[in-house]
Coordinates of C-alpha atoms in Angstrom, one line a residue:
M1349 CA 177.7 143.7 112.6
A1350 CA 178.6 147.1 113.9
H1351 CA 177.7 146.1 117.3
S1352 CA 180.2 143.2 117.4
K1353 CA 183.0 145.5 115.9
N1354 CA 182.6 148.0 118.7
K1355 CA 183.0 145.3 121.4
K1356 CA 186.2 145.2 123.3
D1357 CA 188.8 142.6 122.3
N1358 CA 189.1 141.5 125.9
F1359 CA 187.5 138.2 126.8
N1360 CA 184.2 138.6 128.6
F1361 CA 184.5 136.1 131.3
K1362 CA 181.2 137.0 133.0
S1363 CA 179.2 136.5 129.7
F1364 CA 181.0 133.2 129.1
I1365 CA 180.6 131.8 132.6
N1366 CA 176.8 132.7 132.5
L1367 CA 176.5 130.9 129.2
I1368 CA 178.3 127.8 130.6
R1369 CA 176.0 127.8 133.8
Q1370 CA 172.9 127.6 131.5
T1371 CA 174.2 124.2 130.3
K1372 CA 174.1 122.8 133.9
P1373 CA 177.6 121.2 133.6
K1374 CA 178.9 118.2 135.6
Y1375 CA 181.1 120.2 137.9
W1376 CA 182.5 117.1 139.6
Q1377 CA 184.3 116.3 136.3
L1378 CA 185.8 119.7 136.3
W1379 CA 187.0 119.6 139.9
A1380 CA 188.2 116.0 139.7
G1381 CA 190.1 116.8 136.4
L1382 CA 191.7 119.9 137.9
G1383 CA 192.7 117.9 141.1
L1384 CA 194.3 115.1 139.1
G1385 CA 196.0 117.8 136.9
L1386 CA 197.5 119.3 140.0
I1387 CA 198.7 115.9 141.2
A1388 CA 200.2 115.2 137.8
T1389 CA 202.0 118.5 137.7
T1390 CA 203.3 118.1 141.2
V1391 CA 204.8 114.7 140.2
Q1392 CA 206.4 116.3 137.1
L1393 CA 207.9 119.0 139.1
L1394 CA 209.5 116.5 141.4
V1395 CA 211.5 114.9 138.4
P1396 CA 214.1 117.7 138.0
K1397 CA 214.8 117.6 141.8
V1398 CA 215.5 113.9 141.7
V1399 CA 217.7 114.4 138.6
Q1400 CA 219.6 117.2 140.4
S1401 CA 220.4 114.8 143.3
M1402 CA 221.3 112.0 140.8
V1403 CA 223.7 114.2 138.8
N1404 CA 225.3 115.7 141.9
N1405 CA 226.1 112.2 143.1
F1406 CA 227.4 110.7 139.8
S1407 CA 230.9 110.8 141.4
K1408 CA 229.7 108.2 143.9
G1409 CA 228.2 106.0 141.2
V1410 CA 224.9 105.6 139.4
S1411 CA 221.9 105.1 141.9
G1412 CA 219.5 102.5 140.6
V1413 CA 217.0 103.7 143.2
L1414 CA 217.0 107.3 141.8
I1415 CA 216.8 106.0 138.2
S1416 CA 213.9 103.8 139.1
G1417 CA 212.4 106.8 140.9
V1418 CA 212.7 109.0 137.8
I1419 CA 211.1 106.4 135.6
A1420 CA 208.2 105.8 138.1
L1421 CA 207.6 109.5 138.3
F1422 CA 207.3 109.8 134.6
I1423 CA 204.9 106.9 134.3
I1424 CA 202.7 108.1 137.2
S1425 CA 202.7 111.7 135.9
A1426 CA 201.7 110.4 132.4
L1427 CA 198.8 108.2 133.7
V1428 CA 197.4 110.8 136.1
N1429 CA 197.7 113.5 133.4
A1430 CA 195.9 111.4 130.9
L1431 CA 193.1 110.7 133.4
S1432 CA 192.9 114.5 134.2
G1433 CA 192.7 115.4 130.5
T1434 CA 190.0 112.8 129.9
L1435 CA 187.8 114.1 132.7
L1436 CA 188.3 117.7 131.6
G1437 CA 187.6 116.7 128.0
F1438 CA 184.4 114.9 129.1
F1439 CA 183.4 118.1 131.0
G1440 CA 184.0 120.2 127.9
E1441 CA 182.1 117.8 125.6
N1442 CA 179.2 117.6 128.0
V1443 CA 179.0 121.4 128.2
V1444 CA 179.0 121.8 124.4
A1445 CA 176.4 119.0 123.9
N1446 CA 174.1 120.7 126.4
L1447 CA 174.8 124.1 124.8
R1448 CA 173.8 122.8 121.3
K1449 CA 170.6 121.3 122.8
L1450 CA 169.8 124.6 124.4
L1451 CA 170.4 126.5 121.2
W1452 CA 168.5 123.9 119.1
N1453 CA 165.5 124.0 121.5
K1454 CA 165.6 127.8 121.6
I1455 CA 165.8 128.2 117.8
L1456 CA 162.8 125.8 117.3
R1457 CA 160.8 128.1 119.6
F1458 CA 161.5 131.4 117.9
P1459 CA 158.4 133.0 116.4
V1460 CA 158.0 132.9 112.6
N1461 CA 158.8 136.6 112.3
Y1462 CA 162.3 136.0 113.5
F1463 CA 162.9 133.6 110.5
D1464 CA 161.6 136.3 108.2
N1465 CA 164.7 138.4 108.9
V1466 CA 167.5 135.8 109.5
K1467 CA 168.8 133.2 107.0
T1468 CA 168.5 129.6 108.2
G1469 CA 172.1 129.0 107.2
T1470 CA 173.3 131.7 109.5
L1471 CA 171.5 130.1 112.4
T1472 CA 173.0 126.8 111.4
S1473 CA 176.4 128.3 111.5
R1474 CA 175.7 129.7 115.0
L1475 CA 174.6 126.2 116.0
V1476 CA 177.5 124.3 114.6
N1477 CA 180.5 126.6 114.0
D1478 CA 180.2 129.0 116.9
S1479 CA 179.5 126.2 119.4
D1480 CA 182.5 124.4 117.9
Q1481 CA 184.8 127.3 118.9
I1482 CA 183.5 126.9 122.4
K1483 CA 184.0 123.2 122.2
N1484 CA 187.7 123.7 121.2
L1485 CA 188.2 126.0 124.1
L1486 CA 186.6 123.8 126.7
S1487 CA 187.7 120.4 125.5
V1488 CA 191.2 121.2 124.1
S1489 CA 192.6 124.5 125.1
F1490 CA 191.2 124.8 128.7
P1491 CA 192.3 121.3 129.9
S1492 CA 195.9 121.9 128.6
S1493 CA 196.0 125.4 129.8
V1494 CA 195.0 124.5 133.4
T1495 CA 197.8 122.0 133.8
S1496 CA 200.1 124.5 132.0
I1497 CA 199.3 127.2 134.6
F1498 CA 200.0 124.7 137.5
Q1499 CA 203.2 123.8 135.8
L1500 CA 204.4 127.4 135.2
I1501 CA 203.7 128.6 138.6
G1502 CA 205.1 125.5 140.3
A1503 CA 208.3 125.5 138.3
L1504 CA 208.9 129.2 138.8
T1505 CA 208.3 128.8 142.6
I1506 CA 210.7 125.8 142.9
M1507 CA 213.3 127.6 140.8
L1508 CA 213.0 130.7 143.1
F1509 CA 213.9 128.6 146.1
M1510 CA 216.7 126.9 144.2
D1511 CA 218.4 130.0 142.9
W1512 CA 216.7 133.4 142.9
R1513 CA 219.2 135.0 140.5
M1514 CA 218.6 132.5 137.8
T1515 CA 214.8 132.6 138.5
L1516 CA 214.8 136.4 138.2
I1517 CA 215.8 136.0 134.5
M1518 CA 212.6 133.9 134.1
F1519 CA 210.4 136.3 135.8
I1520 CA 211.6 139.0 133.5
A1521 CA 211.5 136.9 130.4
V1522 CA 208.0 135.4 130.6
P1523 CA 206.2 138.8 130.8
L1524 CA 208.5 140.0 128.1
V1525 CA 207.4 137.1 125.9
M1526 CA 203.7 138.0 126.5
T1527 CA 204.3 141.7 125.8
V1528 CA 205.9 140.8 122.5
M1529 CA 203.1 138.4 121.6
R1530 CA 200.2 140.7 122.6
P1531 CA 199.8 142.8 119.4
L1532 CA 199.9 139.6 117.4
M1533 CA 197.3 137.9 119.6
R1534 CA 195.0 141.0 119.2
K1535 CA 195.2 140.8 115.4
T1536 CA 194.5 137.0 115.6
R1537 CA 191.4 137.8 117.7
Q1538 CA 190.1 140.3 115.1
V1539 CA 190.7 137.9 112.2
G1540 CA 189.1 135.0 114.1
R1541 CA 185.9 137.1 114.6
Q1542 CA 185.9 138.1 110.9
R1543 CA 186.2 134.5 109.9
Q1544 CA 183.2 133.4 112.0
D1545 CA 181.0 136.1 110.5
E1546 CA 182.1 135.4 106.9
L1547 CA 181.6 131.6 107.6
A1548 CA 178.1 132.3 108.8
D1549 CA 177.3 134.3 105.7
F1550 CA 178.7 131.6 103.4
S1551 CA 176.8 128.9 105.3
G1552 CA 173.6 130.8 104.9
K1553 CA 174.2 131.3 101.2
A1554 CA 175.0 127.7 100.5
E1555 CA 171.9 126.4 102.4
E1556 CA 169.6 128.8 100.6
T1557 CA 171.0 128.0 97.2
L1558 CA 170.9 124.2 97.7
N1559 CA 167.4 124.3 99.1
E1560 CA 166.3 126.0 95.9
I1561 CA 168.5 123.9 93.5
R1562 CA 165.6 123.3 91.1
L1563 CA 165.0 127.0 90.7
V1564 CA 168.8 127.4 90.1
K1565 CA 168.7 124.7 87.4
S1566 CA 165.5 126.0 85.7
S1567 CA 166.8 129.5 85.7
N1568 CA 170.2 128.6 84.2
A1569 CA 171.6 130.4 87.2
E1570 CA 174.5 128.1 87.9
N1571 CA 177.1 130.7 86.7
Y1572 CA 175.5 133.4 88.8
E1573 CA 175.5 131.3 91.9
A1574 CA 179.0 130.0 91.2
K1575 CA 180.2 133.6 90.9
S1576 CA 178.4 134.7 94.1
G1577 CA 179.6 131.7 96.1
N1578 CA 183.2 132.1 94.7
Q1579 CA 183.2 135.7 96.0
M1580 CA 182.4 134.5 99.5
V1581 CA 185.0 131.7 99.3
N1582 CA 187.6 134.3 98.2
N1583 CA 186.6 136.4 101.2
L1584 CA 187.1 133.5 103.5
F1585 CA 190.4 132.7 101.6
K1586 CA 191.7 136.2 102.3
I1587 CA 190.8 136.0 105.9
G1588 CA 192.5 132.5 106.0
L1589 CA 195.6 134.0 104.5
K1590 CA 195.7 136.7 107.2
E1591 CA 195.2 134.0 109.8
A1592 CA 197.9 131.8 108.3
I1593 CA 200.4 134.8 108.3
Y1594 CA 199.7 135.6 111.9
D1595 CA 200.0 132.0 113.0
S1596 CA 203.2 131.5 111.0
I1597 CA 204.7 134.6 112.6
A1598 CA 203.6 133.6 116.1
S1599 CA 205.3 130.2 116.3
P1600 CA 208.8 131.3 115.0
L1601 CA 208.6 134.5 117.2
M1602 CA 207.7 132.4 120.2
G1603 CA 210.5 129.9 119.4
T1604 CA 213.1 132.6 118.8
V1605 CA 212.3 134.3 122.1
M1606 CA 212.3 131.0 124.0
M1607 CA 215.6 130.0 122.3
A1608 CA 217.2 133.3 123.3
L1609 CA 216.0 132.7 126.8
M1610 CA 217.4 129.2 126.9
V1611 CA 220.8 130.4 125.5
G1612 CA 220.9 133.2 128.1
V1613 CA 220.1 130.8 131.0
L1614 CA 222.7 128.2 129.7
A1615 CA 225.4 130.9 129.4
Y1616 CA 224.7 132.3 132.8
G1617 CA 224.4 128.8 134.3
A1618 CA 227.7 127.7 132.7
H1619 CA 229.4 130.8 134.2
R1620 CA 227.9 130.0 137.6
V1621 CA 229.1 126.4 137.4
A1622 CA 232.7 127.5 136.3
T1623 CA 233.0 129.9 139.2
G1624 CA 231.7 127.3 141.6
T1625 CA 228.6 129.2 142.7
M1626 CA 226.3 126.5 141.3
T1627 CA 226.4 122.7 141.0
I1628 CA 226.1 121.0 137.7
G1629 CA 223.0 119.1 139.1
T1630 CA 221.3 122.4 139.9
M1631 CA 222.0 123.7 136.4
F1632 CA 220.5 120.4 134.9
A1633 CA 217.4 120.8 137.1
F1634 CA 217.1 124.4 136.0
L1635 CA 217.2 123.4 132.3
M1636 CA 214.6 120.8 132.9
Y1637 CA 212.3 123.4 134.6
L1638 CA 213.0 125.7 131.7
F1639 CA 211.7 123.0 129.3
Q1640 CA 208.7 122.5 131.5
I1641 CA 208.0 126.3 131.2
I1642 CA 208.3 126.5 127.4
G1643 CA 205.4 124.3 126.8
P1644 CA 203.0 126.2 129.1
V1645 CA 204.0 129.6 127.7
S1646 CA 203.2 128.4 124.2
M1647 CA 200.0 126.9 125.4
M1648 CA 199.0 130.1 127.1
A1649 CA 199.5 131.9 123.7
R1650 CA 197.2 129.3 122.1
L1651 CA 194.6 129.8 124.9
F1652 CA 194.5 133.5 124.3
T1653 CA 193.8 132.9 120.6
D1654 CA 191.1 130.4 121.3
L1655 CA 189.6 132.7 124.0
S1656 CA 189.3 135.4 121.3
K1657 CA 187.5 133.1 118.9
A1658 CA 185.3 131.8 121.7
N1659 CA 184.6 135.4 122.8
G1660 CA 183.0 136.2 119.4
A1661 CA 181.1 133.0 119.4
T1662 CA 179.9 133.6 123.0
D1663 CA 178.6 137.1 122.0
R1664 CA 176.6 135.7 119.1
I1665 CA 175.2 132.7 121.0
Q1666 CA 174.2 135.0 123.9
E1667 CA 172.4 137.2 121.3
L1668 CA 170.5 134.1 120.2
M1669 CA 169.7 133.1 123.8
S1670 CA 168.4 136.6 124.6
E1671 CA 165.8 136.4 121.8
L1672 CA 162.2 136.1 122.7
E1673 CA 160.6 132.7 122.1
E1674 CA 157.1 131.5 121.9
N1675 CA 155.5 130.3 125.1
F1676 CA 153.6 127.2 124.3
T1677 CA 152.1 126.5 127.7
A1678 CA 151.0 129.9 129.0
G1679 CA 147.2 130.3 128.7
K1680 CA 144.1 128.1 129.1
T1681 CA 143.1 124.8 127.6
Y1682 CA 140.0 125.4 125.6
D1683 CA 137.8 123.2 123.4
V1684 CA 137.0 125.2 120.2
A1685 CA 134.6 122.7 118.7
G1686 CA 131.1 124.1 118.0
K1687 CA 132.3 127.7 118.6
P1688 CA 132.3 130.7 116.1
L1689 CA 135.7 132.0 115.0
Q1690 CA 135.7 135.8 114.6
M1691 CA 138.3 138.5 113.5
Q1692 CA 137.2 141.9 114.7
N1693 CA 138.6 145.1 113.2
V1694 CA 142.0 143.7 112.8
N1695 CA 144.9 145.8 111.3
F1696 CA 148.3 144.3 110.6
A1697 CA 151.6 145.3 109.0
Y1698 CA 154.9 143.4 108.7
E1699 CA 156.6 146.8 108.6
K1700 CA 154.9 150.0 110.0
S1701 CA 155.1 151.8 106.6
Q1702 CA 153.3 148.9 104.8
P1703 CA 149.9 148.0 106.2
I1704 CA 148.8 144.5 104.9
L1705 CA 145.3 144.2 106.6
K1706 CA 143.0 147.2 107.2
D1707 CA 140.1 146.9 109.6
V1708 CA 139.4 143.2 108.6
S1709 CA 136.4 141.5 110.3
F1710 CA 134.8 138.2 109.5
T1711 CA 132.8 135.4 111.3
A1712 CA 133.1 131.7 110.6
K1713 CA 130.2 129.8 112.2
P1714 CA 130.7 126.4 113.6
N1715 CA 130.9 123.6 111.0
S1716 CA 130.6 126.1 108.2
T1717 CA 132.9 126.7 105.2
V1718 CA 134.2 130.3 104.8
A1719 CA 136.1 131.2 101.6
F1720 CA 138.5 134.1 101.2
V1721 CA 138.9 135.3 97.6
G1722 CA 140.6 138.2 95.9
P1723 CA 143.6 139.2 93.8
S1724 CA 147.1 137.9 94.7
G1725 CA 148.8 139.9 97.5
S1726 CA 145.5 141.1 98.9
G1727 CA 146.2 139.7 102.4
K1728 CA 144.4 136.4 102.4
S1729 CA 147.4 134.2 103.5
T1730 CA 148.2 136.8 106.2
I1731 CA 144.8 136.3 107.8
F1732 CA 145.7 132.6 108.1
S1733 CA 149.1 133.5 109.6
L1734 CA 147.3 135.6 112.2
I1735 CA 144.9 132.7 113.0
E1736 CA 147.8 130.4 113.4
R1737 CA 149.4 133.0 115.7
Y1738 CA 152.6 133.2 113.7
Y1739 CA 152.1 137.0 114.1
Q1740 CA 150.2 139.3 116.4
P1741 CA 147.6 141.8 115.0
T1742 CA 148.7 145.5 115.2
S1743 CA 145.2 146.2 116.5
G1744 CA 141.9 144.5 116.8
K1745 CA 141.3 141.0 118.1
I1746 CA 140.6 137.4 117.1
T1747 CA 138.1 135.4 119.2
I1748 CA 136.9 131.8 119.3
G1749 CA 133.5 131.6 121.2
D1750 CA 133.8 134.1 124.1
M1751 CA 137.6 133.9 124.3
E1752 CA 140.4 135.8 122.6
I1753 CA 142.7 133.2 120.9
D1754 CA 145.7 134.8 122.7
Q1755 CA 144.3 133.6 126.0
I1756 CA 144.5 129.9 124.9
S1757 CA 147.8 128.1 125.3
L1758 CA 149.6 128.0 122.0
E1759 CA 150.1 124.3 122.1
N1760 CA 146.4 123.7 122.7
W1761 CA 145.3 126.1 120.0
R1762 CA 147.5 124.8 117.3
K1763 CA 146.7 121.2 118.2
Q1764 CA 143.1 121.9 117.2
I1765 CA 144.0 123.4 113.8
G1766 CA 144.7 121.4 110.6
F1767 CA 146.4 123.2 107.8
V1768 CA 146.8 122.1 104.1
S1769 CA 148.6 124.5 101.8
Q1770 CA 149.3 124.8 98.1
D1771 CA 152.7 123.4 98.6
S1772 CA 152.2 121.1 101.5
A1773 CA 155.5 120.6 103.4
I1774 CA 156.9 117.1 103.5
M1775 CA 159.9 116.2 105.7
A1776 CA 162.7 113.9 104.6
G1777 CA 161.9 110.4 106.0
T1778 CA 159.3 107.8 105.5
I1779 CA 155.6 108.2 104.7
R1780 CA 154.9 106.8 108.3
H1781 CA 157.1 109.6 109.7
N1782 CA 155.3 112.3 107.7
L1783 CA 151.8 111.1 108.7
T1784 CA 152.6 111.1 112.4
Y1785 CA 154.9 114.2 112.3
G1786 CA 154.3 116.3 115.5
L1787 CA 151.9 113.8 117.0
N1788 CA 152.8 112.1 120.3
D1789 CA 150.4 109.1 120.2
N1790 CA 151.3 105.7 118.8
Y1791 CA 149.4 104.7 115.7
T1792 CA 148.9 101.2 114.3
D1793 CA 149.5 100.5 110.6
E1794 CA 145.7 99.9 110.3
Q1795 CA 145.0 103.4 111.5
L1796 CA 147.6 104.9 109.1
W1797 CA 146.1 102.9 106.2
Q1798 CA 142.6 104.1 107.2
V1799 CA 143.6 107.8 106.9
L1800 CA 145.4 107.2 103.7
K1801 CA 142.2 105.6 102.4
L1802 CA 140.1 108.6 103.4
A1803 CA 142.6 110.8 101.5
Y1804 CA 142.6 108.5 98.4
A1805 CA 146.3 108.0 99.0
D1806 CA 146.3 104.3 99.9
G1807 CA 146.5 103.2 96.3
F1808 CA 149.8 104.9 95.4
V1809 CA 151.4 104.1 98.8
K1810 CA 150.6 100.4 98.3
E1811 CA 152.3 100.5 94.9
M1812 CA 155.6 101.9 96.5
S1813 CA 158.4 99.4 97.3
D1814 CA 158.3 99.8 101.1
G1815 CA 154.7 101.0 101.7
L1816 CA 154.5 103.1 104.8
D1817 CA 158.3 102.9 105.2
T1818 CA 159.0 104.3 101.7
Q1819 CA 161.5 107.2 101.8
V1820 CA 160.1 110.4 100.3
G1821 CA 163.4 112.2 99.9
E1822 CA 164.4 115.7 101.0
R1823 CA 161.3 118.0 100.8
G1824 CA 159.3 115.1 99.4
V1825 CA 161.0 115.1 95.9
K1826 CA 160.1 111.4 95.3
V1827 CA 156.4 112.0 95.4
S1828 CA 154.3 114.1 93.0
G1829 CA 152.5 117.3 93.8
G1830 CA 149.1 115.5 94.0
Q1831 CA 150.5 112.7 96.1
R1832 CA 152.1 115.2 98.5
Q1833 CA 148.8 117.0 98.9
R1834 CA 146.9 113.7 99.6
L1835 CA 149.5 112.8 102.2
A1836 CA 149.1 116.2 103.8
I1837 CA 145.3 115.6 103.8
A1838 CA 145.9 112.1 105.4
R1839 CA 148.0 113.8 108.1
A1840 CA 145.1 116.3 108.7
F1841 CA 142.7 113.3 109.1
L1842 CA 145.0 111.8 111.7
R1843 CA 145.2 115.1 113.6
D1844 CA 141.4 115.3 113.5
P1845 CA 141.4 119.1 113.8
K1846 CA 138.4 121.2 115.0
I1847 CA 139.3 124.0 112.6
L1848 CA 140.6 123.3 109.1
M1849 CA 142.5 125.8 106.9
L1850 CA 143.0 125.2 103.3
D1851 CA 145.4 127.6 101.4
E1852 CA 145.1 127.0 97.7
A1853 CA 145.2 123.3 98.3
T1854 CA 144.5 122.4 94.7
A1855 CA 146.0 125.3 92.8
S1856 CA 149.1 123.6 91.5
L1857 CA 147.5 120.3 90.5
D1858 CA 146.4 118.8 87.2
S1859 CA 142.8 118.0 86.6
E1860 CA 143.0 114.3 87.6
S1861 CA 145.0 115.1 90.8
E1862 CA 142.7 118.0 91.6
A1863 CA 139.6 115.7 91.4
M1864 CA 141.2 113.2 93.8
V1865 CA 142.2 115.9 96.3
Q1866 CA 138.8 117.6 96.1
K1867 CA 137.1 114.4 96.9
A1868 CA 139.5 113.9 99.9
L1869 CA 139.0 117.5 101.0
A1870 CA 135.2 117.1 100.9
K1871 CA 135.5 114.2 103.3
L1872 CA 137.9 116.1 105.6
M1873 CA 135.7 119.2 105.7
K1874 CA 132.7 117.4 107.1
G1875 CA 131.8 118.4 110.6
R1876 CA 134.5 121.0 110.9
T1877 CA 134.8 124.8 110.7
T1878 CA 136.7 125.2 107.4
L1879 CA 138.5 128.4 106.2
T1880 CA 139.7 128.2 102.6
I1881 CA 141.7 130.4 100.3
A1882 CA 141.0 129.6 96.6
H1883 CA 141.0 131.0 93.1
R1884 CA 139.2 128.2 91.3
L1885 CA 135.4 128.7 91.2
S1886 CA 134.9 125.0 91.9
T1887 CA 136.2 125.4 95.4
I1888 CA 134.3 128.7 96.0
V1889 CA 130.7 128.3 94.9
D1890 CA 129.7 125.8 97.6
S1891 CA 131.0 127.9 100.5
D1892 CA 128.6 129.1 103.1
D1893 CA 130.1 132.5 103.2
I1894 CA 132.6 134.1 100.8
Y1895 CA 134.7 137.2 101.8
F1896 CA 136.1 139.3 99.0
I1897 CA 139.4 141.0 99.9
D1898 CA 141.3 143.5 98.0
H1899 CA 144.3 145.6 99.2
G1900 CA 143.8 144.2 102.7
K1901 CA 140.2 145.3 103.0
V1902 CA 137.0 143.2 103.1
L1903 CA 134.9 144.7 100.3
G1904 CA 131.9 142.5 100.8
H1905 CA 130.8 139.0 101.9
G1906 CA 127.9 136.6 101.3
T1907 CA 127.2 133.5 99.3
H1908 CA 128.3 133.2 95.7
E1909 CA 124.9 134.2 94.3
E1910 CA 124.7 137.2 96.7
L1911 CA 128.1 138.5 95.8
L1912 CA 127.4 138.1 92.0
K1913 CA 124.4 140.3 92.5
E1914 CA 125.8 142.9 94.9
L1915 CA 129.6 143.3 94.3
P1916 CA 130.8 144.3 90.8
L1917 CA 134.5 143.6 91.7
Y1918 CA 133.4 140.0 92.5
Q1919 CA 131.6 139.7 89.2
E1920 CA 134.8 140.8 87.4
Y1921 CA 136.8 138.4 89.4
V1922 CA 134.5 135.5 88.6
R1923 CA 134.5 136.5 84.9
I1924 CA 138.3 136.3 84.8
Q1925 CA 138.3 133.0 86.7
F1926 CA 135.7 131.5 84.3
K1927 CA 137.9 132.5 81.3
Q1928 CA 140.9 130.8 82.9

């Protein structure tokens, strides 16, 4: 936050242009739109000259040719201008669409530790709100401002050749208007940046609260969340009030200055006509050019406001784009089947002052079952996170066969791992979608029913109204915990992993659901190297090797019987579990 506050208010064109280049825009739309805009502006600039000639010749009668010419110029200008705006609008929309794709693809490839420190709602705000500021600049302000600049320069140039004294007033007045507006525009920039930051915070809070709405309800926390959210809304309201005040001052101030300019030009022009140093036609033309200038000057003021908003958005998006992402393809393709998995003297800490794993070593032989047991918070799930390569060990190494897992491409490594957790994630969508999630192959209904049968899930899916096409709701709220677990197991069957990791897969289930899930897991574990975290004795006793972990250290390992004989802490652990 402090970083952004220290940034200059001036728009960083280099940063903005670099960001736009990354979207690989369709430059032909830009140049074609600008070219047509220049043509439309040129046609508009011809109108006052034709009117000047028409007015000066009124004494000789009304010229039908000149009137037809003026009407034709208006129509041509409008059509060409519309085409120009359309092309420039397409250019802006294309850039923003590609920018959002870039951001979305980038965010999805951030490592897990990035999401530990940033709220997902904040990222959503960057993806939607900040890119929307750039969209407004490119699709609305920029196309209008380009033609406005053409019009402003063209009108002032023609006016200079027509009458330099009258034009001198304009050359003095326009910079004067910008000088008067500058402090106001700076304030608008600051408020715009504050609004985007506050909007990101509110978006993050709203998403977090709504994702955990059941916790809110069960905790009677509605009033707390309402108060917290209302405070953020009030902050946004206060910022909005400032923005409304500055906007309401800007328009009348601009209008007053332009009205004073118009009165001055009219008065001076009337004097010139009265003294015979200017024709009435020239004065009419000047007034028409003056009207052509008023719009562009107002548009330029809006452009500066939009530039300031886009400046803050650009900074934040560039910060996202500069974050390191996971490289899925670097490394070798390696078949892990039939190879031992080892962790050797691994240390790890999420923060330097709080070590989680301390000199942890273990070996999982091919097609064996290795269990990790110990008190909550001892580091068992962290071991799984390191194997999944969500994090990197502080020291030590993890190997599969004769290769460190870091040398295997991330895509290839994760493709060979199946993971079933205590609260198996379910995506909004159909059962079919959830079974095939992340898989590129096409699967027949017969194949899907087969894995559901293996997971003892075919019965309840058949009872559902739409079978495989049944919607499970956001985060799988329309299926029970046991059903969710069996769907996760069916998905693991479909992936056919070489290494299976089970993290408290039956911990939250009732006895009946646990029995069904245990039967499904027994099938799934056959012929695979299986790592399991478990509290219940029923899932521990049959393991080939059990590692007892406490405070991030391996205190002993062996079979259930061996640990009962040799490790008092394990005896106490089993005694507590047996009581439960």
